[in-house]
Coordinates of C-alpha atoms in Angstrom, one line a residue:
Chain M
X1 CA 93.0 120.8 67.1
X2 CA 90.7 119.8 63.9
X3 CA 92.8 123.1 62.6
X4 CA 96.0 121.3 63.5
X5 CA 94.6 119.0 61.7
X6 CA 94.4 120.5 58.5
X7 CA 97.7 121.6 59.0
X8 CA 99.8 118.8 59.7
X9 CA 97.7 116.9 56.3
X10 CA 99.0 119.6 54.3
X11 CA 102.7 119.4 55.4
X12 CA 102.5 115.3 54.3
X13 CA 100.8 117.1 50.9
X14 CA 104.6 118.5 50.9
X15 CA 106.7 116.2 52.2
X16 CA 105.3 112.9 49.7
X17 CA 105.6 115.1 46.1
X18 CA 108.3 116.7 47.6
X19 CA 110.1 113.7 45.1
X20 CA 113.8 115.1 46.5
X21 CA 113.1 115.5 49.9
X22 CA 111.6 112.0 49.9
X23 CA 114.5 110.5 48.2
X24 CA 116.9 112.3 50.8
X25 CA 115.0 110.9 53.6
X26 CA 114.6 107.7 52.9
X27 CA 117.7 107.1 50.4
X28 CA 119.8 108.3 52.7
X29 CA 119.7 106.0 55.6
X30 CA 119.4 102.9 53.1
X31 CA 122.7 104.5 51.0
X32 CA 124.5 105.0 54.3
X33 CA 124.3 101.5 55.6
X34 CA 125.1 100.1 52.8
X35 CA 128.3 102.2 52.2
X36 CA 129.5 101.9 56.1
X37 CA 128.5 98.4 56.3
X38 CA 130.2 97.3 53.3
X39 CA 132.8 99.9 52.1
X40 CA 134.3 101.8 54.3
X41 CA 134.9 98.8 57.6
X42 CA 138.0 99.1 59.4
X43 CA 139.4 95.6 59.0
X44 CA 141.5 95.2 56.6
X45 CA 141.1 92.4 54.5
X46 CA 142.5 90.9 51.4
X47 CA 146.0 92.1 51.9
X48 CA 148.2 91.5 48.7
X49 CA 150.8 89.6 50.2
X50 CA 154.8 88.8 48.9
X51 CA 156.0 86.0 50.4
X52 CA 159.8 85.3 49.2
X53 CA 160.6 82.0 50.8
X54 CA 164.1 81.7 50.0
X55 CA 164.4 78.3 52.7
X56 CA 162.2 76.6 50.9
X57 CA 161.7 73.9 54.1
X58 CA 158.9 72.0 55.9
X59 CA 158.7 74.3 58.5
X60 CA 159.1 77.2 55.7
X61 CA 156.0 75.8 53.7
X62 CA 153.9 74.8 56.3
X63 CA 154.4 78.6 57.9
X64 CA 153.2 80.0 54.4
X65 CA 150.6 77.9 53.9
X66 CA 149.1 78.8 57.0
X67 CA 149.4 82.6 55.7
X68 CA 147.9 81.6 52.6
X69 CA 145.2 80.0 54.7
X70 CA 143.9 83.3 56.0
X71 CA 141.2 85.4 54.4
X72 CA 143.8 88.7 55.1
X73 CA 145.8 87.7 52.7
X74 CA 146.2 87.3 49.3
X75 CA 149.9 86.2 48.4
X76 CA 152.5 86.5 46.2
X77 CA 154.6 84.0 45.5
X78 CA 156.0 85.2 42.1
X79 CA 158.2 88.2 43.6
X80 CA 161.8 86.0 44.2
X81 CA 164.2 89.3 43.9
X82 CA 164.3 91.7 47.5
X83 CA 164.4 94.3 45.3
X84 CA 161.3 94.0 43.5
X85 CA 160.0 94.7 46.6
X86 CA 160.4 98.2 47.0
X87 CA 159.0 98.1 43.5
X88 CA 155.8 96.7 44.3
X89 CA 155.2 98.5 47.4
X90 CA 155.8 101.8 44.9
X91 CA 153.3 100.8 42.8
X92 CA 150.8 100.3 44.8
X93 CA 150.3 95.9 44.1
X94 CA 151.4 95.1 47.1
X95 CA 151.6 96.8 51.1
X96 CA 153.9 94.1 52.9
X97 CA 155.8 91.3 52.4
X98 CA 157.2 88.5 54.5
X99 CA 161.1 87.0 53.4
X100 CA 161.9 84.2 55.3
X101 CA 165.2 83.6 55.5
X102 CA 167.2 80.4 54.4
X103 CA 168.1 78.0 56.6
X104 CA 164.5 78.5 58.6
X105 CA 163.3 74.8 59.9
X106 CA 166.7 74.2 60.7
X107 CA 167.6 77.9 62.7
X108 CA 163.8 77.3 64.3
X109 CA 164.2 73.4 65.4
X110 CA 167.7 73.5 66.2
X111 CA 168.6 76.2 66.9
X112 CA 165.6 77.5 68.9
X113 CA 164.7 80.9 67.2
X114 CA 164.9 82.0 63.1
X115 CA 164.0 85.4 62.2
X116 CA 161.8 86.0 59.5
X117 CA 161.9 89.8 58.8
X118 CA 158.4 91.4 57.4
X119 CA 158.2 94.8 55.3
X120 CA 154.7 96.5 55.3
X121 CA 154.0 99.7 53.6
X122 CA 154.2 102.0 56.7
X123 CA 152.4 105.2 54.2
X124 CA 149.6 103.8 55.8
X125 CA 150.3 103.3 59.4
X126 CA 147.1 102.2 60.1
X127 CA 147.2 98.6 58.1
X128 CA 150.7 98.7 58.3
X129 CA 150.2 97.8 62.5
X130 CA 147.2 95.6 61.5
X131 CA 149.4 93.6 59.0
X132 CA 152.6 93.4 61.0
X133 CA 149.3 92.3 63.8
X134 CA 148.3 90.0 61.8
X135 CA 151.4 88.0 60.7
X136 CA 153.1 87.5 64.1
X137 CA 149.7 86.3 65.5
X138 CA 149.4 83.4 62.5
X139 CA 153.9 82.6 63.5
X140 CA 152.7 83.0 67.3
X141 CA 150.2 80.4 66.4
X142 CA 152.1 78.1 64.2
X143 CA 155.0 78.2 67.4
X144 CA 152.5 76.9 69.6
X145 CA 151.4 74.2 67.5
X146 CA 155.1 73.2 67.2
X147 CA 155.9 73.3 70.8
X148 CA 153.4 71.1 70.7
X149 CA 155.5 67.8 71.7
X150 CA 158.3 69.0 74.1
X151 CA 156.3 71.6 75.9
X152 CA 157.3 75.3 76.4
X153 CA 156.9 75.6 80.2
X154 CA 155.7 79.2 80.7
X155 CA 154.3 80.1 77.7
X156 CA 151.5 82.6 78.2
X157 CA 148.7 81.9 76.4
X158 CA 146.4 85.0 76.0
X159 CA 142.6 84.4 75.2
X160 CA 141.2 87.3 73.4
X161 CA 137.7 88.1 73.6
X162 CA 136.1 91.2 72.1
X163 CA 133.6 92.2 74.5
X164 CA 129.8 93.4 73.2
X165 CA 131.1 91.4 69.2
X166 CA 132.7 88.4 69.6
X167 CA 133.1 87.9 65.5
X168 CA 133.9 91.3 65.2
X169 CA 131.5 93.3 63.4
X170 CA 133.1 96.6 62.3
X171 CA 129.0 97.2 62.0
X172 CA 128.2 97.4 65.7
X173 CA 130.1 100.9 66.2
X174 CA 128.6 102.7 63.2
X175 CA 125.3 101.7 63.0
X176 CA 124.3 104.0 66.2
X177 CA 126.1 106.8 64.6
X178 CA 125.1 106.1 61.4
X179 CA 121.2 106.5 63.2
X180 CA 122.4 109.8 64.8
X181 CA 123.5 111.3 61.6
X182 CA 120.7 110.4 59.8
X183 CA 118.3 111.6 62.5
X184 CA 120.1 114.8 62.2
X185 CA 120.9 115.4 58.8
X186 CA 116.7 114.5 58.2
X187 CA 115.3 116.1 61.5
X188 CA 116.6 119.5 61.3
X189 CA 117.8 120.4 58.0
X190 CA 114.2 119.4 56.2
X191 CA 112.3 120.7 59.3
X192 CA 114.1 124.2 59.7
X193 CA 114.0 124.0 55.7
X194 CA 110.4 123.9 55.5
X195 CA 109.9 126.4 57.9
X196 CA 112.0 128.6 55.8
X197 CA 110.4 128.2 53.0
X198 CA 106.8 128.8 53.9
X199 CA 108.8 132.9 55.1
X200 CA 110.5 132.5 51.3
X201 CA 106.8 131.7 49.4
X202 CA 105.1 134.2 51.8
X203 CA 102.7 131.5 53.2
X204 CA 104.5 132.4 56.5
X205 CA 102.5 135.7 56.5
X206 CA 99.0 134.8 55.7
X207 CA 99.5 132.1 57.9
X208 CA 100.0 134.7 61.0
X209 CA 97.4 136.4 60.2
X210 CA 95.1 134.1 59.9
X211 CA 93.6 133.3 63.6
X212 CA 96.3 130.1 63.7
X213 CA 98.4 130.3 66.8
X214 CA 101.7 131.0 65.8
X215 CA 102.9 127.9 68.2
X216 CA 101.1 125.5 66.9
X217 CA 102.4 126.5 62.9
X218 CA 106.1 124.7 64.2
X219 CA 103.8 121.9 66.2
X220 CA 101.7 121.4 62.9
X221 CA 105.7 121.4 61.0
X222 CA 107.9 119.7 63.8
X223 CA 104.5 116.3 63.6
X224 CA 105.0 115.5 59.8
X225 CA 108.8 115.2 60.3
X226 CA 108.5 113.3 64.1
X227 CA 106.7 110.2 61.9
X228 CA 108.6 110.1 59.3
X229 CA 112.3 109.8 61.2
X230 CA 110.9 107.6 63.3
X231 CA 110.1 105.8 60.2
X232 CA 113.7 106.4 59.5
X233 CA 114.6 105.5 62.4
X234 CA 112.7 102.3 62.3
X235 CA 114.1 101.1 58.4
X236 CA 117.6 101.8 60.2
X237 CA 117.5 99.1 62.6
X238 CA 115.7 96.9 60.3
X239 CA 119.0 97.2 57.9
X240 CA 120.5 96.9 60.6
X241 CA 119.5 93.3 61.7
X242 CA 118.5 91.9 58.8
X243 CA 121.5 92.9 56.0
X244 CA 123.8 93.5 58.7
X245 CA 123.3 91.3 61.5
X246 CA 123.4 93.2 63.8
X247 CA 121.5 91.7 67.2
X248 CA 119.3 94.8 69.4
X249 CA 120.4 93.2 72.6
X250 CA 118.4 95.7 74.8
X251 CA 114.7 96.9 74.8
X252 CA 113.0 97.9 71.2
X253 CA 110.8 100.2 73.4
X254 CA 113.5 102.2 75.2
X255 CA 114.6 102.8 71.6
X256 CA 112.0 104.3 70.6
X257 CA 111.8 105.4 73.3
X258 CA 115.0 107.4 73.5
X259 CA 115.2 107.8 69.7
X260 CA 111.6 110.0 69.8
X261 CA 113.7 112.2 72.6
X262 CA 116.5 112.7 70.0
X263 CA 114.6 113.3 67.1
X264 CA 112.6 115.6 69.5
X265 CA 116.0 117.4 69.9
X266 CA 116.8 117.8 66.1
X267 CA 113.6 119.3 65.3
X268 CA 113.6 122.1 68.0
X269 CA 117.3 122.7 66.3
X270 CA 115.9 123.3 62.9
X271 CA 112.2 124.8 64.4
X272 CA 115.6 127.3 66.3
X273 CA 117.2 127.8 62.7
X274 CA 114.4 128.3 60.8
X275 CA 113.8 131.4 63.8
X276 CA 117.1 132.6 62.5
X277 CA 117.3 132.6 58.5
X278 CA 114.8 134.0 55.5
X279 CA 116.1 131.4 53.0
X280 CA 116.2 128.3 52.6
X281 CA 119.7 127.6 51.2
X282 CA 121.3 129.1 54.7
X283 CA 118.6 127.2 56.2
X284 CA 120.4 124.2 54.5
X285 CA 123.4 125.6 54.8
X286 CA 123.2 126.1 58.8
X287 CA 121.9 122.5 59.6
X288 CA 124.4 121.0 57.1
X289 CA 127.8 122.4 58.6
X290 CA 126.3 123.4 61.9
X291 CA 125.0 120.0 62.7
X292 CA 126.1 117.4 60.4
X293 CA 130.2 117.9 60.6
X294 CA 130.3 118.0 64.6
X295 CA 127.6 115.5 64.4
X296 CA 130.4 113.2 61.9
X297 CA 134.0 114.4 64.1
X298 CA 132.1 114.5 68.1
X299 CA 129.9 111.9 68.0
X300 CA 132.8 109.3 68.7
X301 CA 131.9 106.7 65.6
X302 CA 134.3 107.9 63.6
X303 CA 137.1 109.3 65.1
X304 CA 137.8 108.1 69.1
X305 CA 136.7 110.8 71.7
X306 CA 139.7 109.8 74.1
X307 CA 142.4 111.0 71.0
X308 CA 141.1 113.9 70.8
X309 CA 143.0 117.5 73.1
X310 CA 140.9 118.4 75.6
X311 CA 138.8 121.5 73.8
X312 CA 137.4 119.2 71.6
X313 CA 136.2 116.9 73.8
X314 CA 135.1 119.3 75.9
X315 CA 132.9 120.5 72.7
X316 CA 132.0 117.3 71.7
X317 CA 129.7 117.3 75.7
X318 CA 127.7 120.3 73.2
X319 CA 126.9 117.9 70.7
X320 CA 123.6 116.2 71.5
X321 CA 124.5 113.7 68.7
X322 CA 127.2 112.2 70.6
X323 CA 124.6 111.6 74.3
X324 CA 121.9 109.6 71.7
X325 CA 125.4 107.6 70.3
X326 CA 126.3 106.5 74.1
X327 CA 122.7 106.0 75.0
X328 CA 122.1 103.4 71.8
X329 CA 125.2 101.8 71.6
X330 CA 124.5 101.0 75.2
X331 CA 120.6 99.9 75.1
X332 CA 121.2 98.5 71.2
X333 CA 124.9 96.7 71.7
X334 CA 125.6 95.6 75.4
X335 CA 121.4 95.3 75.9
X336 CA 122.0 97.9 79.5
X337 CA 118.6 99.7 80.8
X338 CA 117.6 102.6 81.5
X339 CA 119.6 102.6 85.4
X340 CA 122.6 103.2 82.9
X341 CA 121.5 106.2 80.5
X342 CA 119.5 108.0 82.3
X343 CA 122.4 110.7 82.9
X344 CA 122.4 111.2 79.0
X345 CA 119.0 111.0 78.4
X346 CA 118.9 113.9 80.9
X347 CA 121.6 115.9 79.0
X348 CA 119.6 114.8 76.1
X349 CA 116.7 116.1 77.6
X350 CA 118.1 119.1 78.7
X351 CA 119.2 119.8 75.5
X352 CA 115.9 119.3 74.3
X353 CA 114.1 121.5 76.2
X354 CA 116.3 124.3 76.2
X355 CA 117.0 123.9 72.0
X356 CA 112.7 124.2 71.9
X357 CA 112.9 127.1 74.6
X358 CA 114.3 129.5 72.3
X359 CA 113.1 128.1 69.1
X360 CA 109.6 129.1 70.9
X361 CA 110.6 131.7 71.7
X362 CA 112.2 133.3 68.9
X363 CA 109.5 132.5 66.9
X364 CA 106.8 134.1 68.8
X365 CA 108.6 138.0 68.9
X366 CA 109.6 137.9 65.5
X367 CA 105.7 139.1 65.2
X368 CA 105.9 142.2 67.2
Chain T
X1 CA 76.8 157.6 58.0
X2 CA 78.4 154.3 56.8
X3 CA 79.5 151.5 59.4
X4 CA 83.3 152.5 60.2
X5 CA 85.2 149.3 60.1
X6 CA 88.9 150.6 60.5
X7 CA 89.5 153.8 63.2
X8 CA 92.8 154.3 63.7
X9 CA 93.7 158.1 65.7
X10 CA 97.6 159.7 66.0
X11 CA 98.4 155.4 65.2
X12 CA 102.5 156.1 65.9
X13 CA 105.2 153.3 64.8
X14 CA 108.6 153.7 66.4
X15 CA 111.6 151.8 66.3
X16 CA 114.2 153.0 68.4
X17 CA 114.5 156.8 67.4
X18 CA 113.0 156.4 64.2
X19 CA 109.6 157.1 63.3
X20 CA 108.4 154.4 61.1
X21 CA 104.8 155.9 61.5
X22 CA 104.0 159.2 62.4
X23 CA 100.6 160.0 63.9
X24 CA 98.0 158.7 61.7
X25 CA 94.6 159.2 61.8
X26 CA 91.4 157.8 59.6
X27 CA 88.3 155.8 58.5
X28 CA 88.0 153.6 56.7
X29 CA 83.8 152.8 56.5
X30 CA 82.3 149.4 55.5
X31 CA 82.2 148.1 52.3
X32 CA 84.8 151.2 51.3
X33 CA 87.4 150.5 48.6
X34 CA 90.9 152.0 50.8
X35 CA 93.2 152.6 48.6
X36 CA 96.4 153.2 50.5
X37 CA 99.6 154.8 48.7
X38 CA 102.6 155.7 49.5
X39 CA 106.7 155.5 47.9
X40 CA 108.5 152.6 49.3
X41 CA 109.2 153.5 53.4
X42 CA 107.2 155.5 53.7
X43 CA 105.0 153.4 56.7
X44 CA 102.5 151.9 54.5
X45 CA 103.4 148.2 55.5
X46 CA 104.0 148.5 59.0
X47 CA 100.4 150.2 58.9
X48 CA 98.9 147.4 58.0
X49 CA 100.9 145.1 60.3
X50 CA 99.3 146.4 63.1
X51 CA 95.9 146.8 61.6
X52 CA 96.2 142.7 60.6
X53 CA 97.3 142.7 64.7
X54 CA 101.0 141.5 63.5
X55 CA 102.4 144.3 65.0
X56 CA 101.5 146.5 68.6
X57 CA 101.8 150.4 67.6
X58 CA 103.6 152.5 70.2
X59 CA 101.0 154.9 70.9
X60 CA 97.8 155.9 69.6
X61 CA 94.6 153.9 69.0
X62 CA 93.0 151.9 66.2
X63 CA 89.9 149.2 65.9
X64 CA 89.8 147.1 63.7
X65 CA 86.2 145.9 62.6
X66 CA 85.3 146.8 66.4
X67 CA 88.6 145.4 68.4
X68 CA 91.4 146.5 69.3
X69 CA 94.4 146.4 68.0
X70 CA 96.6 145.7 71.5
X71 CA 94.2 144.2 73.5
X72 CA 92.2 141.9 70.6
X73 CA 94.6 140.9 68.0
X74 CA 92.8 137.3 67.4
X75 CA 89.5 139.1 67.4
X76 CA 90.8 140.9 64.5
X77 CA 92.2 137.7 62.9
X78 CA 89.2 136.1 62.5
X79 CA 87.3 138.9 60.5
X80 CA 90.2 139.9 58.4
X81 CA 91.2 138.1 55.2
X82 CA 94.7 139.1 53.4
X83 CA 96.4 138.6 50.4
X84 CA 100.2 140.1 50.5
X85 CA 102.2 140.8 47.8
X86 CA 104.1 137.9 47.5
X87 CA 102.3 135.1 45.2
X88 CA 100.1 133.5 48.1
X89 CA 99.5 129.6 48.0
X90 CA 101.0 126.5 48.3
X91 CA 102.2 125.8 44.6
X92 CA 102.5 122.1 45.8
X93 CA 98.7 121.9 46.2
X94 CA 96.1 121.5 44.1
X95 CA 93.3 124.3 43.7
X96 CA 90.9 122.3 46.3
X97 CA 93.4 121.5 48.4
X98 CA 94.7 125.0 49.3
X99 CA 91.0 126.5 49.6
X100 CA 90.1 123.4 51.8
X101 CA 93.3 124.3 54.1
X102 CA 93.1 128.2 54.6
X103 CA 89.4 127.2 55.0
X104 CA 90.1 124.8 57.3
X105 CA 92.8 127.3 59.4
X106 CA 90.3 129.6 60.0
X107 CA 88.2 127.0 61.3
X108 CA 85.7 126.9 59.4
X109 CA 82.6 123.2 59.1
X110 CA 84.6 120.7 57.0
X111 CA 80.6 120.4 55.1
X112 CA 80.6 124.6 54.3
X113 CA 84.0 124.6 53.4
X114 CA 83.3 122.0 50.2
X115 CA 80.3 123.8 49.6
X116 CA 81.8 126.8 49.2
X117 CA 84.5 125.1 47.7
X118 CA 82.5 123.9 44.7
X119 CA 81.0 127.2 44.3
X120 CA 83.6 128.9 44.0
X121 CA 86.0 126.5 41.7
X122 CA 82.7 126.9 39.4
X123 CA 82.6 130.6 39.6
X124 CA 86.4 131.0 39.3
X125 CA 85.7 128.5 35.6
X126 CA 88.5 126.2 37.3
X127 CA 86.1 122.6 37.1
X128 CA 89.1 120.4 35.2
X129 CA 91.6 122.6 37.1
X130 CA 90.3 122.2 40.5
X131 CA 92.7 118.4 41.1
X132 CA 95.4 120.4 39.2
X133 CA 98.5 121.6 41.2
X134 CA 98.5 125.3 41.7
X135 CA 101.9 125.4 40.7
X136 CA 100.6 124.7 37.3
X137 CA 98.0 127.8 36.9
X138 CA 99.1 130.7 34.6
X139 CA 100.2 133.4 36.8
X140 CA 96.5 135.5 36.6
X141 CA 94.5 132.3 37.7
X142 CA 96.3 132.0 40.8
X143 CA 96.8 135.7 41.5
X144 CA 92.5 135.4 41.5
X145 CA 92.6 132.8 43.6
X146 CA 94.9 133.9 46.2
X147 CA 92.0 136.6 46.4
X148 CA 89.4 133.8 46.5
X149 CA 90.7 132.0 49.1
X150 CA 91.1 135.4 51.3
X151 CA 87.6 136.0 51.7
X152 CA 86.9 132.7 51.5
X153 CA 86.0 132.7 55.0
X154 CA 84.1 136.1 54.3
X155 CA 86.1 138.3 56.6
X156 CA 84.7 141.7 56.9
X157 CA 87.6 143.6 55.7
X158 CA 90.2 142.3 53.3
X159 CA 93.4 143.5 53.4
X160 CA 95.5 143.6 49.6
X161 CA 99.3 144.1 49.9
X162 CA 100.5 145.2 46.7
X163 CA 97.8 142.3 44.9
X164 CA 98.1 143.0 41.2
X165 CA 102.1 143.2 40.9
X166 CA 103.6 141.3 38.1
X167 CA 100.2 140.9 36.6
X168 CA 98.9 142.0 32.9
X169 CA 96.9 145.0 32.5
X170 CA 93.7 142.7 31.3
X171 CA 93.7 139.9 34.8
X172 CA 94.4 143.4 36.6
X173 CA 91.6 144.4 35.2
X174 CA 89.1 141.0 36.0
X175 CA 91.4 141.2 39.3
X176 CA 90.2 145.2 40.6
X177 CA 86.0 142.9 39.0
X178 CA 86.5 140.9 42.0
X179 CA 87.5 143.5 44.4
X180 CA 83.9 145.5 43.4
X181 CA 81.9 142.3 43.7
X182 CA 83.4 141.9 46.9
X183 CA 82.9 145.3 47.9
X184 CA 79.4 145.3 47.5
X185 CA 79.1 142.3 49.4
X186 CA 80.0 144.3 52.3
X187 CA 83.4 143.4 52.1
X188 CA 85.8 145.9 53.6
X189 CA 89.0 146.8 51.0
X190 CA 92.1 147.6 52.0
X191 CA 94.5 147.9 49.3
X192 CA 97.7 149.3 48.4
X193 CA 99.4 150.4 45.4
X194 CA 101.8 151.3 43.0
X195 CA 99.5 151.7 40.4
X196 CA 98.2 154.8 39.7
X197 CA 95.3 154.3 37.2
X198 CA 94.4 151.3 40.1
X199 CA 94.6 153.9 42.5
X200 CA 91.9 155.7 40.8
X201 CA 89.4 152.1 40.7
X202 CA 89.7 153.0 44.6
X203 CA 85.9 154.9 46.6
X204 CA 88.8 157.2 48.3
X205 CA 92.6 157.0 48.5
X206 CA 95.7 158.1 51.3
X207 CA 98.6 159.0 50.3
X208 CA 101.6 158.3 52.7
X209 CA 104.5 160.4 53.3
X210 CA 107.5 159.7 55.6
X211 CA 105.4 158.4 58.3
X212 CA 102.5 160.8 58.0
X213 CA 99.1 160.8 56.5
X214 CA 99.1 163.7 53.5
X215 CA 96.0 163.6 51.4
X216 CA 93.4 161.5 52.5
X217 CA 90.5 161.3 50.0
X218 CA 88.5 160.6 46.7
X219 CA 90.3 160.0 43.6
X220 CA 88.9 162.8 41.7
X221 CA 88.9 165.7 44.8
X222 CA 92.6 165.4 45.2
X223 CA 92.9 165.2 41.3
X224 CA 91.2 169.2 41.7
X225 CA 93.1 169.9 44.9
X226 CA 96.5 169.6 42.9
X227 CA 95.1 170.5 39.4
X228 CA 96.2 167.8 38.2
X229 CA 95.1 165.8 35.7
X230 CA 95.6 162.1 36.9
X231 CA 96.6 160.0 40.5
X232 CA 100.1 159.7 39.2
X233 CA 100.8 163.9 39.2
X234 CA 99.0 163.8 42.4
X235 CA 100.9 161.6 43.9
X236 CA 104.1 162.7 42.3
X237 CA 103.8 166.1 43.4
X238 CA 102.9 164.6 47.3
X239 CA 106.1 162.4 47.0
X240 CA 108.5 164.2 45.7
X241 CA 109.0 166.4 49.6
X242 CA 109.9 162.9 51.1
X243 CA 113.5 163.0 53.1
X244 CA 113.2 159.3 54.1
X245 CA 114.7 157.6 50.9
X246 CA 113.5 154.3 49.9
X247 CA 114.4 151.2 51.6

């Protein structure tokens, strides 16, 4: 036991003296949170919109007023020629245009319907669709306002609610994803590198010749990273709550426990990788390519899994981060208890035991 | 007759069809400096790994410090020290931390580690560097420190695997002074080397060729037997017959 403590202390020395590792470890989550939270949001805001109002009547003014006051658009009314719209699209100065033809108010009030034209830059279909949705909803709103006095008889008024995320906060979906990603990178890459480094330096031989039990080498290697990963997890949680205004609905204790499970799984993967290679570069590459990429693609926080072809959906099942992502989402955002995530927990536990088993077994056979 | 600390009888290690170590037999006496020579691929490292308890032999028997290599690997490990050809200390730990770590791994009590560590740092003249990272020391000092760490837990035998690779002649000379000192204190030295002048420093020398022990005697008698002026020539005559290519 005392030997183990001596070893763990040594591992902590390694970690704290290696500035680069520390930077990766704690810089990464901060950078990811900032990036995903502020730069990579899926919401579309501040879209430049050209408005050509050929009607210039009360109704068209009211409608454009509503559009201007929404946070989604930056309007530009300097363009008057229809042909200049495409020019603006090509230059990228505008991504959509609204043309209100002459006689808009008259048609609307007396004719019962009035056409408007919406042009969007379809080269970015997602944005284009979002823009159309925004504009139509503003127009529907305006329509309903007008109809107030003589109420329409059959008006369907859908009331929308985004459950678990009423404000449409884009941070909610990616935070569990970032957690999975960061823990995966930190645990898998750093653990595998730290074991392989001993092999590369030749100190592993010395350790194996010593009476120190080889199994304990792995334990001693894993413990500092377990502690640091937990600190990392808490850092991400802290940033999410205080910087991105995410409320943690479920039990923090359950979150920590599930994260411990995931961290252990990642550590086992790291140890497994370290058994298969003798160079730090290979270990790093393997954990980056083998772990990070699948985590980004198959977890479901960047690309919806439901849209993938079935073979990919099947593959996604073997990515541990996917299960962790589901658990964290359920516990953190929906406030669900263990009763709802036990299946995912079971899968993750199975993965952890399997990889740990393989890692330990291979480590032993390497000796003889 | 001196006490035997290593006894090897018909020791063999086979990997598939390849016989890395072929029925080697020898004894090493207490306090002896035992040189283990051979070209690359001759089976030195494999034999050494078996004796260090890292690997099981395919057949034959061997006892190290009185412990059986099949059944008592743990006891062997407690009684030996090891220094590899690769530099084997942690560069980003200080001199003191390295000593304390390896002392701790061998289960020495902390007070004992502190006491011995202070003595060692004084003897090596590293007092000013004790709190410096090992990576900042010159290679020669590192090597001496590595040797001191390998015998820090007072093992009965220390295995040195090409310990002086890449070290300048003066440091090598000093290094061998340390080896003599350790041997005089009763530690048996089992050393592999490529430098034939170092072979001359050994009490007895074995030359391995193609997994077999081709010669085993004092350097003086080997030179006489092969009518050679130095160990270089002896080695060359023996190794010339090798069929295995170096790996």
